[in-house]
Coordinates of C-alpha atoms in Angstrom, one line a residue:
M602 CA 37.0 2.1 -94.1
K603 CA 34.8 1.1 -96.9
I604 CA 31.8 2.1 -95.1
L605 CA 33.2 5.5 -94.3
M606 CA 34.2 6.0 -98.2
L607 CA 30.7 4.9 -99.0
I608 CA 29.1 7.5 -96.5
L609 CA 31.3 10.2 -97.9
S610 CA 30.6 9.6 -101.6
T611 CA 26.9 9.5 -100.6
I612 CA 27.2 13.0 -99.0
L613 CA 28.7 14.5 -102.0
F614 CA 26.0 12.7 -104.2
A615 CA 23.4 14.4 -101.9
A616 CA 25.0 17.8 -102.2
N617 CA 25.3 17.7 -105.9
M618 CA 21.9 16.6 -106.8
H619 CA 22.9 13.0 -107.7
A620 CA 25.8 14.1 -110.0
E621 CA 28.3 11.8 -108.2
F622 CA 28.4 7.9 -108.8
S623 CA 26.9 6.3 -105.6
L624 CA 24.9 3.5 -104.2
A625 CA 21.7 3.9 -102.1
F626 CA 22.8 4.2 -98.5
I627 CA 21.3 0.8 -97.4
F628 CA 23.7 -0.9 -99.7
Q629 CA 26.7 -1.5 -97.4
D630 CA 29.3 -3.9 -96.1
H631 CA 28.0 -6.9 -94.1
M632 CA 24.5 -6.6 -95.5
V633 CA 22.2 -9.7 -96.2
L634 CA 20.5 -10.0 -99.5
Q635 CA 17.2 -11.8 -99.9
R636 CA 17.5 -15.4 -101.1
D637 CA 15.5 -17.0 -103.9
M638 CA 13.9 -13.5 -105.2
P639 CA 15.1 -11.2 -107.7
V640 CA 17.3 -8.5 -105.7
N641 CA 17.1 -4.9 -106.4
V642 CA 20.2 -2.8 -106.2
W643 CA 20.3 0.9 -107.2
G644 CA 22.2 4.3 -107.1
W645 CA 23.1 7.3 -109.1
A646 CA 25.5 8.2 -111.9
D647 CA 25.8 10.8 -114.6
P648 CA 22.7 10.6 -116.9
G649 CA 22.9 8.1 -119.5
A650 CA 26.1 6.4 -118.1
E651 CA 26.7 2.8 -118.3
V652 CA 26.7 1.1 -114.9
K653 CA 28.2 -2.5 -114.3
L654 CA 27.5 -4.7 -111.3
S655 CA 29.1 -8.0 -110.4
F656 CA 28.1 -10.4 -107.5
A657 CA 28.1 -14.1 -106.8
G658 CA 29.1 -14.9 -110.4
Q659 CA 26.6 -12.6 -112.0
E660 CA 27.4 -9.9 -114.3
K661 CA 24.9 -7.0 -115.0
T662 CA 24.9 -3.9 -117.1
T663 CA 22.3 -0.9 -117.3
I664 CA 22.2 2.8 -118.3
S665 CA 21.2 5.3 -115.8
G666 CA 18.2 7.5 -116.6
Q667 CA 18.0 11.3 -117.4
D668 CA 17.7 11.8 -113.6
G669 CA 20.9 9.8 -113.1
K670 CA 19.2 7.0 -111.4
W671 CA 19.8 3.5 -112.2
E672 CA 18.7 0.1 -111.0
I673 CA 19.9 -3.4 -111.6
A674 CA 18.1 -6.7 -110.6
L675 CA 20.2 -9.7 -109.8
D676 CA 18.7 -13.0 -110.5
P677 CA 17.5 -15.1 -107.6
M678 CA 20.3 -16.7 -105.4
P679 CA 20.2 -19.5 -103.0
A680 CA 21.2 -18.8 -99.3
S681 CA 24.9 -18.4 -98.7
A682 CA 26.7 -17.9 -95.5
E683 CA 30.0 -17.0 -97.4
G684 CA 31.1 -13.5 -97.2
R685 CA 31.3 -12.1 -100.7
E686 CA 32.2 -9.2 -102.5
M687 CA 29.9 -6.8 -104.6
A688 CA 31.5 -4.5 -107.4
I689 CA 29.8 -1.6 -109.2
S690 CA 31.4 0.5 -111.6
S691 CA 30.8 3.5 -114.1
G692 CA 33.6 4.5 -116.2
K693 CA 36.5 5.3 -114.0
D694 CA 34.2 5.3 -110.9
S695 CA 33.9 2.2 -108.8
I696 CA 32.5 1.1 -105.4
K697 CA 33.4 -2.3 -103.7
L698 CA 31.5 -3.8 -100.9
G699 CA 32.5 -6.9 -98.8
D700 CA 31.1 -9.5 -96.5
I701 CA 27.8 -9.8 -98.2
L702 CA 25.6 -12.9 -97.2
V703 CA 22.4 -14.1 -98.9
G704 CA 19.6 -15.3 -96.8
E705 CA 16.2 -14.1 -95.3
V706 CA 15.6 -10.2 -94.9
W707 CA 13.0 -8.8 -92.9
M708 CA 11.9 -5.3 -91.8
A709 CA 10.7 -4.5 -88.3
G710 CA 8.1 -1.5 -87.9
G711 CA 5.8 -0.1 -85.3
Q712 CA 6.2 1.7 -81.9
S713 CA 8.1 1.4 -78.7
N714 CA 7.7 -2.3 -78.0
M715 CA 9.4 -3.1 -81.4
E716 CA 11.8 -0.4 -81.0
R717 CA 13.3 -0.9 -77.4
T718 CA 17.0 -2.1 -77.4
L719 CA 18.5 -4.7 -75.5
S720 CA 20.6 -2.0 -73.7
T721 CA 17.5 0.0 -72.8
D722 CA 15.8 -3.0 -71.5
L723 CA 18.9 -3.8 -69.5
S724 CA 19.0 0.0 -68.0
K725 CA 15.1 -0.5 -67.0
G726 CA 16.3 -3.6 -64.9
Y727 CA 15.5 -6.4 -67.1
K728 CA 18.6 -8.1 -66.0
K729 CA 18.1 -11.2 -68.1
R730 CA 19.0 -9.2 -71.3
G731 CA 22.6 -9.3 -70.2
E732 CA 22.6 -13.2 -70.1
Q733 CA 20.8 -13.3 -73.5
A734 CA 23.3 -11.1 -75.2
K735 CA 25.9 -13.9 -74.4
T736 CA 24.1 -16.0 -76.8
A737 CA 24.3 -13.4 -79.5
N738 CA 27.6 -14.2 -81.0
L739 CA 25.9 -15.1 -84.3
P740 CA 28.0 -14.0 -87.3
Q741 CA 25.3 -15.0 -89.8
L742 CA 22.7 -12.5 -88.1
R743 CA 23.0 -8.8 -89.4
F744 CA 20.9 -5.7 -88.6
I745 CA 20.6 -2.2 -89.5
N746 CA 18.9 0.4 -87.1
L747 CA 17.7 3.4 -89.1
D748 CA 17.7 6.5 -87.0
F749 CA 14.5 8.6 -87.2
D750 CA 14.5 11.5 -89.3
I751 CA 11.7 13.7 -90.9
S752 CA 11.0 15.2 -94.3
D753 CA 8.1 17.2 -95.9
I754 CA 8.4 15.4 -99.2
P755 CA 9.3 11.8 -100.2
E756 CA 13.2 11.5 -100.4
D757 CA 15.3 9.6 -102.7
Y758 CA 18.1 8.8 -100.3
L759 CA 18.6 8.6 -96.5
D760 CA 20.5 11.3 -95.1
P761 CA 24.0 9.7 -94.6
L762 CA 25.4 12.1 -92.0
R763 CA 22.1 11.7 -90.0
Q764 CA 22.3 7.9 -90.5
S765 CA 26.0 7.9 -89.8
K766 CA 25.3 5.1 -87.1
A767 CA 22.8 3.2 -89.2
L768 CA 25.3 0.5 -90.5
W769 CA 24.7 -3.1 -91.4
T770 CA 26.1 -4.7 -88.1
V771 CA 27.3 -8.3 -87.5
C772 CA 25.6 -9.6 -84.4
D773 CA 27.8 -10.3 -81.4
E774 CA 27.6 -10.1 -77.5
K775 CA 28.4 -6.3 -77.7
S776 CA 26.8 -5.0 -80.9
V777 CA 23.4 -6.8 -80.2
M778 CA 23.0 -4.3 -77.3
R779 CA 22.1 -1.7 -80.1
S780 CA 19.6 -4.0 -81.6
S781 CA 15.9 -3.7 -80.9
S782 CA 15.1 -6.6 -78.6
L783 CA 12.1 -8.1 -80.1
P784 CA 13.4 -8.2 -83.8
F785 CA 16.6 -9.7 -82.3
F786 CA 14.7 -12.6 -80.6
F787 CA 12.6 -13.2 -84.0
A788 CA 15.7 -13.2 -86.2
K789 CA 17.6 -15.6 -83.8
E790 CA 14.8 -18.1 -84.2
I791 CA 14.4 -17.7 -87.9
L792 CA 18.4 -18.3 -88.1
E793 CA 18.3 -21.3 -86.0
T794 CA 15.2 -23.0 -87.6
Q795 CA 15.9 -22.1 -91.3
K796 CA 19.4 -22.5 -91.3
V797 CA 20.3 -19.4 -93.4
P798 CA 21.7 -16.0 -92.7
V799 CA 19.2 -13.4 -91.6
G800 CA 19.1 -9.7 -92.0
M801 CA 16.8 -7.2 -90.0
I802 CA 16.2 -3.7 -91.3
Q803 CA 14.7 -2.0 -88.1
H804 CA 12.5 1.3 -88.5
C805 CA 10.5 1.1 -85.5
I806 CA 9.9 4.5 -83.6
S807 CA 8.2 5.0 -80.1
G808 CA 5.0 6.8 -80.0
T809 CA 4.2 6.9 -83.9
G810 CA 0.7 7.0 -85.1
S811 CA -0.3 5.8 -88.6
A812 CA -0.4 9.3 -90.0
T813 CA 3.4 9.7 -90.0
W814 CA 3.9 6.5 -91.8
L815 CA 1.5 7.2 -94.6
D816 CA 2.4 8.7 -98.0
K817 CA 0.3 11.8 -98.5
S818 CA -1.4 10.7 -101.7
V819 CA -2.6 7.4 -99.9
Y820 CA -3.8 9.5 -96.9
E821 CA -5.6 11.7 -99.2
K822 CA -7.5 8.7 -100.7
V823 CA -8.2 6.5 -97.7
A824 CA -9.2 9.3 -95.0
P825 CA -9.2 12.8 -96.3
D826 CA -11.4 14.2 -93.5
D827 CA -9.0 12.4 -90.9
L828 CA -6.1 13.9 -92.8
E829 CA -7.2 17.4 -92.2
K830 CA -7.7 16.5 -88.6
A831 CA -4.3 15.1 -88.3
K832 CA -2.7 18.3 -89.9
K833 CA -4.6 20.6 -87.4
H834 CA -3.6 18.5 -84.3
S835 CA 0.1 18.3 -85.4
D836 CA 0.0 22.0 -86.2
A837 CA -1.5 22.8 -82.7
K838 CA 1.3 20.8 -81.0
L839 CA 4.1 22.3 -83.0
A840 CA 2.6 25.8 -82.1
K841 CA 4.0 25.2 -78.7
D842 CA 7.5 24.5 -80.2
K843 CA 9.3 27.7 -80.0
D844 CA 12.0 26.4 -82.2
W845 CA 10.1 25.1 -85.0
G846 CA 9.3 28.1 -87.3
G847 CA 8.0 25.8 -90.2
W848 CA 9.8 23.7 -92.7
E849 CA 11.7 26.4 -94.5
N850 CA 13.3 27.3 -91.0
Y851 CA 13.8 23.5 -90.2
K852 CA 15.7 23.1 -93.6
K853 CA 18.0 26.1 -92.9
E854 CA 18.8 24.4 -89.3
V855 CA 19.5 21.0 -90.9
K856 CA 21.8 22.7 -93.6
A857 CA 23.8 24.6 -90.8
W858 CA 23.9 21.2 -88.7
R859 CA 25.2 19.5 -91.9
D860 CA 27.8 22.4 -92.6
S861 CA 29.0 22.1 -89.0
G862 CA 29.8 18.3 -89.7
G863 CA 26.9 17.0 -87.6
K864 CA 28.0 18.8 -84.3
G865 CA 25.3 18.9 -81.7
G866 CA 21.9 17.2 -82.0
H867 CA 20.0 16.9 -85.1
P868 CA 17.1 19.4 -85.5
C869 CA 14.6 16.8 -85.7
E870 CA 15.5 15.8 -82.3
T871 CA 14.1 18.9 -80.7
N872 CA 10.5 18.2 -79.5
S873 CA 11.1 15.1 -81.5
L874 CA 7.6 13.2 -80.6
E875 CA 5.9 16.3 -82.1
R876 CA 8.0 16.8 -85.1
Y877 CA 8.1 13.1 -86.1
N878 CA 4.4 12.5 -85.7
Q879 CA 3.5 15.1 -88.4
P880 CA 1.6 13.4 -91.3
H881 CA 3.8 11.6 -93.6
V882 CA 7.2 12.8 -92.5
L883 CA 8.8 9.4 -91.4
F884 CA 7.4 7.9 -94.5
N885 CA 9.1 10.6 -96.5
A886 CA 12.5 10.5 -94.8
L887 CA 12.9 6.7 -93.8
I888 CA 10.6 4.6 -96.0
A889 CA 10.7 6.1 -99.5
P890 CA 14.5 5.9 -99.6
I891 CA 14.6 2.1 -99.0
A892 CA 11.6 1.1 -100.9
G893 CA 12.5 -1.6 -103.1
Y894 CA 15.3 -3.2 -100.9
T895 CA 14.2 -6.9 -101.4
V896 CA 12.8 -8.6 -98.3
R897 CA 10.8 -11.5 -97.4
G898 CA 8.3 -9.5 -95.1
M899 CA 7.9 -7.2 -92.2
I900 CA 6.9 -7.8 -88.5
W901 CA 5.0 -5.0 -86.9
H902 CA 4.0 -4.2 -83.3
R903 CA 1.2 -2.0 -82.4
G904 CA 1.1 0.5 -79.6
E905 CA -1.1 2.8 -77.7
A906 CA -0.4 5.7 -79.9
G907 CA -3.6 5.8 -82.3
S908 CA -5.3 2.9 -80.5
S909 CA -8.3 5.0 -80.0
D910 CA -8.4 5.8 -83.7
L911 CA -11.1 3.9 -85.2
E912 CA -9.9 4.6 -88.7
H913 CA -6.4 3.2 -87.7
A914 CA -7.0 -0.3 -89.2
A915 CA -8.2 1.0 -92.7
K916 CA -5.0 3.4 -92.6
F917 CA -2.9 0.6 -91.9
K918 CA -4.2 -1.7 -94.7
A919 CA -3.8 1.2 -97.1
M920 CA -0.1 1.7 -95.8
I921 CA 0.7 -1.8 -96.3
D922 CA -0.9 -2.1 -99.8
H923 CA 1.2 1.1 -100.8
W924 CA 4.3 -0.1 -99.6
R925 CA 4.0 -3.3 -101.1
S926 CA 3.4 -1.5 -104.4
L927 CA 6.6 0.3 -103.8
W928 CA 8.5 -2.8 -103.1
R929 CA 6.8 -4.3 -106.4
T930 CA 6.1 -7.4 -104.3
D931 CA 3.6 -8.7 -101.9
F932 CA 5.9 -9.2 -99.0
W933 CA 4.5 -10.9 -95.9
I934 CA 3.2 -8.8 -93.2
I935 CA 2.9 -10.1 -89.4
V936 CA 1.2 -7.9 -86.8
G937 CA 1.1 -8.3 -83.0
S938 CA -1.9 -7.3 -81.2
L939 CA -1.8 -4.5 -78.5
S940 CA -0.3 -5.7 -75.2
N941 CA -2.4 -5.4 -72.0
I942 CA -2.4 -2.3 -70.1
G943 CA -4.1 -0.7 -67.0
E944 CA -6.3 -1.9 -64.4
L945 CA -7.2 -5.7 -64.8
E946 CA -10.7 -6.3 -65.9
G947 CA -13.4 -5.4 -63.4
K948 CA -16.4 -7.3 -62.1
T949 CA -19.0 -5.8 -64.5
P950 CA -18.7 -5.9 -68.4
S951 CA -18.4 -2.3 -69.6
P952 CA -18.3 -1.4 -73.4
G953 CA -16.5 1.7 -72.5
E954 CA -13.7 -0.3 -71.5
F955 CA -13.6 -2.8 -74.5
H956 CA -10.2 -2.7 -76.4
L957 CA -12.1 -3.2 -79.8
T958 CA -9.2 -2.0 -82.0
N959 CA -7.3 -5.4 -81.6
E960 CA -9.9 -7.4 -83.4
Q961 CA -11.1 -4.5 -85.8
Y962 CA -7.4 -4.1 -86.8
W963 CA -7.1 -7.7 -87.7
M964 CA -10.4 -7.8 -89.7
N965 CA -8.8 -5.3 -91.9
V966 CA -5.4 -7.3 -92.1
K967 CA -6.9 -10.6 -92.6
N968 CA -9.6 -8.8 -95.0
I969 CA -12.4 -11.2 -94.6
D970 CA -14.3 -9.7 -97.5
G971 CA -11.3 -10.6 -99.7
K972 CA -11.0 -7.2 -101.3
G973 CA -7.7 -5.5 -101.9
F974 CA -5.3 -7.0 -99.0
N975 CA -3.5 -10.2 -99.8
A976 CA -4.9 -12.5 -97.0
G977 CA -2.6 -15.2 -97.9
K978 CA 0.5 -13.1 -97.0
A979 CA -0.8 -11.7 -93.7
G980 CA -0.8 -13.1 -90.0
M981 CA -1.5 -11.9 -86.6
L982 CA -0.6 -13.1 -83.0
A983 CA -1.7 -12.2 -79.6
L984 CA 0.4 -10.3 -77.4
N985 CA -2.3 -9.2 -74.8
D986 CA -0.9 -11.4 -72.2
L987 CA 2.6 -10.0 -71.9
G988 CA 1.9 -6.5 -70.5
N989 CA 3.8 -5.6 -67.3
S990 CA 0.5 -5.8 -65.5
T991 CA 0.7 -9.6 -65.8
T992 CA 4.4 -10.2 -65.8
M993 CA 5.4 -8.0 -62.9
T994 CA 4.3 -7.3 -59.3
P995 CA 3.1 -3.8 -58.6
E996 CA 6.5 -3.4 -56.5
Q997 CA 8.5 -4.5 -59.6
F998 CA 6.5 -2.2 -61.9
A999 CA 7.1 1.0 -59.7
E1000 CA 10.8 0.2 -59.4
L1001 CA 11.5 -0.5 -63.1
D1002 CA 9.4 1.2 -65.6
K1003 CA 7.6 4.2 -63.8
A1004 CA 6.9 6.0 -67.0
N1005 CA 5.2 3.4 -69.1
G1006 CA 4.3 0.1 -67.9
V1007 CA 3.0 -1.0 -71.3
H1008 CA 6.8 -1.6 -72.2
Y1009 CA 6.5 -5.2 -71.1
E1010 CA 9.7 -7.3 -70.2
A1011 CA 8.9 -10.5 -72.3
K1012 CA 10.3 -9.4 -75.7
D1013 CA 11.9 -12.9 -76.0
I1014 CA 8.5 -14.5 -75.7
A1015 CA 7.1 -12.0 -78.3
G1016 CA 9.8 -12.5 -80.7
H1017 CA 9.1 -16.3 -80.4
R1018 CA 5.5 -15.8 -81.2
Y1019 CA 6.4 -13.8 -84.3
A1020 CA 8.9 -16.3 -85.5
M1021 CA 6.3 -19.3 -84.9
T1022 CA 4.0 -17.5 -87.0
A1023 CA 6.5 -16.9 -89.7
R1024 CA 7.7 -20.5 -89.4
S1025 CA 4.3 -21.9 -90.2
L1026 CA 2.8 -19.3 -92.7
V1027 CA 6.1 -18.2 -94.5
Y1028 CA 8.4 -21.2 -94.2
G1029 CA 5.6 -23.9 -94.3
E1030 CA 6.3 -25.8 -90.9
K1031 CA 3.4 -28.1 -90.3
D1032 CA 3.5 -28.0 -86.5
P1033 CA -0.1 -27.1 -85.5
K1034 CA 0.6 -25.4 -82.4
L1035 CA 2.9 -22.6 -84.2
L1036 CA -0.1 -20.5 -85.2
N1037 CA -2.2 -18.3 -82.8
P1038 CA -5.7 -19.6 -82.1
M1039 CA -8.3 -17.1 -83.6
F1040 CA -12.0 -16.7 -84.3
K1041 CA -13.3 -18.5 -87.5
S1042 CA -17.1 -18.5 -87.3
A1043 CA -20.0 -18.4 -84.9
E1044 CA -23.6 -19.8 -84.8
I1045 CA -26.5 -19.1 -82.4
Q1046 CA -27.9 -22.3 -81.3
G1047 CA -30.9 -21.5 -79.0
S1048 CA -29.6 -19.8 -75.9
K1049 CA -25.9 -20.7 -76.8
I1050 CA -23.4 -19.1 -79.1
V1051 CA -21.0 -21.8 -80.6
V1052 CA -17.9 -20.3 -81.7
E1053 CA -15.4 -22.1 -84.1
I1054 CA -11.7 -21.5 -83.5
E1055 CA -9.1 -21.9 -86.4
N1056 CA -5.4 -22.8 -85.6
A1057 CA -6.6 -24.7 -82.5
G1058 CA -3.6 -26.8 -83.2
D1059 CA -3.6 -30.0 -80.8
G1060 CA -6.6 -28.6 -78.9
L1061 CA -7.6 -25.7 -76.8
V1062 CA -7.0 -25.5 -72.9
L1063 CA -9.4 -23.5 -70.5
K1064 CA -7.1 -22.1 -67.7
K1065 CA -9.4 -22.3 -64.8
E1066 CA -6.8 -20.7 -62.6
N1067 CA -7.4 -17.3 -64.5
I1068 CA -11.1 -17.3 -63.9
D1069 CA -12.1 -14.1 -61.7
G1070 CA -15.4 -15.0 -60.1
D1071 CA -18.0 -14.8 -62.7
N1072 CA -15.5 -13.4 -65.3
M1073 CA -14.0 -16.0 -67.6
G1074 CA -13.1 -13.4 -70.2
F1075 CA -16.4 -14.0 -72.2
V1076 CA -19.1 -11.4 -72.5
I1077 CA -22.6 -12.1 -74.1
E1078 CA -24.9 -9.1 -75.4
D1079 CA -28.6 -10.0 -75.0
S1080 CA -31.4 -8.8 -77.3
A1081 CA -31.8 -5.7 -75.5
G1082 CA -28.0 -4.8 -75.7
V1083 CA -27.3 -5.5 -72.1
L1084 CA -23.9 -7.1 -71.4
H1085 CA -23.3 -10.1 -69.3
F1086 CA -20.3 -12.2 -68.2
A1087 CA -20.8 -15.5 -69.7
K1088 CA -19.8 -19.1 -69.3
A1089 CA -17.8 -21.0 -71.8
E1090 CA -17.1 -24.6 -72.5
I1091 CA -14.7 -26.1 -74.8
Q1092 CA -15.8 -28.9 -77.2
G1093 CA -12.7 -29.7 -79.6
N1094 CA -12.1 -26.6 -81.8
K1095 CA -15.4 -25.0 -80.7
I1096 CA -16.4 -22.9 -77.7
N1097 CA -20.1 -23.1 -76.3
V1098 CA -20.7 -19.6 -74.9
W1099 CA -23.8 -18.8 -72.7
K1100 CA -25.5 -17.0 -69.8
E1101 CA -28.2 -18.5 -67.6
G1102 CA -31.2 -16.4 -68.0
V1103 CA -30.2 -15.0 -71.4
D1104 CA -32.4 -16.9 -73.9
S1105 CA -31.9 -15.0 -77.1
P1106 CA -28.1 -14.0 -77.2
K1107 CA -27.0 -11.5 -79.8
T1108 CA -23.3 -11.2 -79.8
A1109 CA -20.3 -12.9 -78.0
Y1110 CA -17.1 -11.1 -76.9
Y1111 CA -13.8 -12.4 -75.7
G1112 CA -10.7 -10.5 -74.4
F1113 CA -11.8 -7.2 -75.1
H1114 CA -10.9 -5.1 -72.1
S1115 CA -7.6 -3.4 -72.2
N1116 CA -6.1 -5.6 -69.4
P1117 CA -8.3 -8.8 -69.9
V1118 CA -9.1 -12.0 -68.0
L1119 CA -7.7 -14.6 -70.6
T1120 CA -8.7 -18.2 -70.2
V1121 CA -8.5 -20.0 -73.3
Y1122 CA -4.9 -21.0 -74.9
N1123 CA -3.6 -23.7 -77.2
T1124 CA -1.3 -26.3 -75.8
E1125 CA 1.8 -24.3 -76.7
G1126 CA 0.5 -21.5 -74.1
I1127 CA -0.5 -19.0 -76.8
P1128 CA -3.9 -17.2 -75.8
L1129 CA -7.0 -17.0 -78.0
L1130 CA -7.0 -13.7 -79.8
S1131 CA -9.7 -11.4 -78.9
F1132 CA -12.9 -11.6 -81.1
R1133 CA -16.5 -10.7 -81.3
T1134 CA -19.2 -12.6 -83.2
G1135 CA -21.5 -9.7 -84.2
N1136 CA -21.5 -6.2 -85.3
F1137 CA -19.9 -3.7 -83.1
G1138 CA -22.6 -0.9 -83.7
A1139 CA -22.4 1.8 -81.0
R1140 CA -19.8 -0.3 -79.1
M1141 CA -17.2 1.3 -81.5
Q1142 CA -16.9 4.1 -79.3
R1143 CA -14.2 2.8 -76.8
Q1144 CA -12.4 4.9 -74.4
A1145 CA -8.8 5.4 -74.8
P1146 CA -6.7 4.0 -71.8
D1147 CA -5.7 6.3 -69.0
K1148 CA -1.9 6.6 -69.6
D1149 CA -1.5 7.3 -65.7
S1150 CA -3.4 4.3 -64.6
K1151 CA -1.5 1.6 -62.4
R1152 CA -0.8 -1.7 -63.8
K1153 CA -1.8 -4.5 -61.3
K1154 CA -0.8 -8.0 -61.3
S1155 CA -3.3 -9.4 -58.5
K1156 CA -7.0 -9.8 -59.2
E1157 CA -9.2 -7.4 -57.0

C-alpha cells in the first residue's frame, strides 16, 4: 500500500510540474542504502518549503529550491539488517517508507547477458536455474529492475506508470525469477562473503550500443563525427517504423497511454530495439533520473552490439567519467569481456578474425596512460570461455537457444567472477586467486617475446588438452607483418612466446579470435585475459562476427 501511495503521489507530481510533495521514485519500501558513505535522498516540494527527514536516529532539514527540488545527505551509516522506517515531511505533507536496510549497493548495466532473468534462462532450457532459485530465500538481498524507457531530453524523474513494476523487491524463491541472473549470483556472493545486506539496481537492456547510454553533451565532445553517423543510422532505421512519426508524435502517444491508465503496450515497446538505440534516449529516461543514488559501484557486461565500433572504448570511458560526475563519487566499475561466439578458431591466424575490442576496451578502462580515468577503481575479468560454443554441444545449442547462442548458460560462473573481482579490489580480500590474470608488460629477447603477467595468483597453468594442433592461442607477428601460431612456455608469472624460424618477432597476441583457443589459466580456473604486446596498426580493422554463424563445441 505504501508503494502504491508513493507511485500515485509521484504521478501527481509529474503531472503538476513538481508542485506536489514527493520523493524520487527510486526511494521506496524495502530499499537498501549504501553503508559507510553519505547517502543522498531527494525529491520535490513547493519552492522554498522546509523539508524534514528522519532515519536511523538522524534528523535532517533543508529548504527546497526555486524549482521545488530538495536534497538531503544522510551521514555515513554502518551496515544494518534491521528493517527501519524513513519519514519525510514538508508542512502538512508526509511520506513514510519502511523495511529499509543499510549495506552494499551496486548497479548492473550492459547488454543481454547482464539483463537475462532467471525465468528467461529457465524457459530457454537452463534447468538448473530452478534449483538455484531454491537457494534464493535471502531477505537481506534486494533488487530493483528498471523497465526500459526513452526520452529525447534528460528527465528529472522516472515515469512512475511505466515503472509500476520496478519496485525494490525482497529476494525469495519466487521473486528471484524476475531478477537478472548474473547480478543475482554476484549479489548473493557479496552477501555471503561480506555479511551485510546487498541491493542491486538493474538497468541492463539487450542489444544496446554505447550511443544510447551517452549524454548528448558528452557524446558531442568525445566523438562528434561518430554522433552524426549514429543519428543518421538511427534515423534510417526509424524511417522504416511506420508508427514512429517523430518525438512530437511519440509524446502524444505516451500521453494517451498515460490517460488510459497504462492500458496496452507502452509506445516505446513498438519496434523497441530501434527506438531505444537512438543516441542518448536511455541515458535520458533511466540514468539521469537516478543519478546520485549512493552506490558502491557498477558491474557492466559487454555485448556484441557495438563490438565492431572502434570508438566504443573511448565512448565507454567518457560515459563512466560522466556518470561518476553525476553521482559525485568515483564509484567502482567492474567490466566483463565479450563472451566467445562463432566458429572455433581455425588453423591459420587471420587478422580479420581478431576480436580486438576486448583488449582495446580494457586499455581504456584501465587507462594505462594515467589520464582521466581512475584506474584505482576499475577492474576487468575474462568471460570469453563461457559462450555456448564451449559450454554446450551443437545439439544442445540447436535445441535451446536457436536465435542467439551468445547468451551463455554459465551466469553463475560469470557472477562468481565479478564477485571475486569485487572481493579483491573493493573489499580488500587478499586471496591471490581472486583477480583475473592479465598482461602487464613484454620484452623482446632475441627470437622470443617474454610476457609478464599480473595477478598470476598461485601460478599459471597451461591446459595442454585445449591445444589444437599448432594453435596454443598465441600468435606472433614477424618483422614483415606475417602472422604465425606460436609456441608458449610458462615460467612463474612470465610466458615465453616464440615461433621457430621467426628470428625477429614484432608483436605477440593471445586470445584474440572471437571464439579463441584458450590455454593459460590461473589455479582457480580463470582464463588469461586477451592481450597484445605491440601496436595494433592496420589490424584494428576487425570484422564484426557473423550473427548467423553456428557455434561449435568440438575442434575441427
